[in-house]
Coordinates of C-alpha atoms in Angstrom, one line a residue:
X1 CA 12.4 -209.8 232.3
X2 CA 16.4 -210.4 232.4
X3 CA 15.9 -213.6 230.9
X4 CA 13.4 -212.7 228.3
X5 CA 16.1 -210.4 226.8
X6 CA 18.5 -212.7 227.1
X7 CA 16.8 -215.5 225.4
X8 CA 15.7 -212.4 222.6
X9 CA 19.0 -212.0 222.4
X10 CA 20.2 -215.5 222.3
X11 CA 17.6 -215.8 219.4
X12 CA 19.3 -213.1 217.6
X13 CA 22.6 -214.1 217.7
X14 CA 21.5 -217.5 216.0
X15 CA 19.9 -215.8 213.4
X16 CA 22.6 -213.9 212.6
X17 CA 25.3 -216.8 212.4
X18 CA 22.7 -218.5 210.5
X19 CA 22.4 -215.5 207.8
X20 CA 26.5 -215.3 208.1
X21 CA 26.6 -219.2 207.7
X22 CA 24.2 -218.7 204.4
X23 CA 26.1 -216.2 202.8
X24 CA 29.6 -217.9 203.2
X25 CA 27.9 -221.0 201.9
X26 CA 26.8 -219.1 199.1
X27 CA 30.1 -217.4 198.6
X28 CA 31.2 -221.3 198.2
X29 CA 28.9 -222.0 195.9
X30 CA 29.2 -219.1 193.6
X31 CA 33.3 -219.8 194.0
X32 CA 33.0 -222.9 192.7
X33 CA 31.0 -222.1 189.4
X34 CA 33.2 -220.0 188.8
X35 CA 35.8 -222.5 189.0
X36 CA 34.0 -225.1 187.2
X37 CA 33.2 -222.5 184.5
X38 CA 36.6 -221.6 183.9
X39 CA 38.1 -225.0 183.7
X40 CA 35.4 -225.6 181.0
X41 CA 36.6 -222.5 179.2
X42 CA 40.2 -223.9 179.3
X43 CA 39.3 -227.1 178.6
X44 CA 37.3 -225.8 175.2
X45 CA 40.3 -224.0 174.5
X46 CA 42.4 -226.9 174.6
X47 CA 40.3 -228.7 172.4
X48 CA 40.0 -225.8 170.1
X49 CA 43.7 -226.2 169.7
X50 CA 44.2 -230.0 169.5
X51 CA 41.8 -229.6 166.6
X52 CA 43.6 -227.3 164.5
X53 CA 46.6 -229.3 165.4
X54 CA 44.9 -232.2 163.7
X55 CA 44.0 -229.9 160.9
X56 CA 47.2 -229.3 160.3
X57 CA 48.7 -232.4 160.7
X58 CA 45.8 -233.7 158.1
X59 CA 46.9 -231.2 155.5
X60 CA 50.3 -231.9 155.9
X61 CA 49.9 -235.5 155.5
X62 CA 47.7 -235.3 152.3
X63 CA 50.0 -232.8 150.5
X64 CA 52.9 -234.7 151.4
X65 CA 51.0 -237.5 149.9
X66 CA 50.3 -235.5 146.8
X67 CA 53.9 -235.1 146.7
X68 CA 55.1 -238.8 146.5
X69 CA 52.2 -239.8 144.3
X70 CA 53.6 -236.5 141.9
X71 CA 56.5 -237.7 142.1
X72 CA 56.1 -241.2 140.9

């Protein structure tokens, strides 16, 4: 009987630690999209601003262009 309840209880114990051992993996997982989601989000940013930097640097360049040519 002693030893039925102990290997109940050694069952138990490993399905516990396996439930704990899901959920941390889990955790990890969820962690990690996060992560990856907000580098994207920076990243998209970044571009966002390169490209209105380029804009601006476009503009610049063809007015300054209009200028010379005006100026002729």
């Amino acid at each position: 009987m002693f030893k039925a309840i102990f290997e109940l209880g050694k069952t138990v114990v490993s399905l516990v630690g396996g439930i704990f051992s899901l959920i941390i993996t889990l955790c990890q997982i969820v962690a990690n999209l996060y992560r990856a989601n907000k580098i994207e989000k920076d990243t998209n940013q970044e571009i966002d601003r390169l490209m209105r930097e380029i804009e601006l640097a476009e503009r610049k360049r063809s007015l300054e262009n209009r200028l010379k040519d005006h100026n002729k």
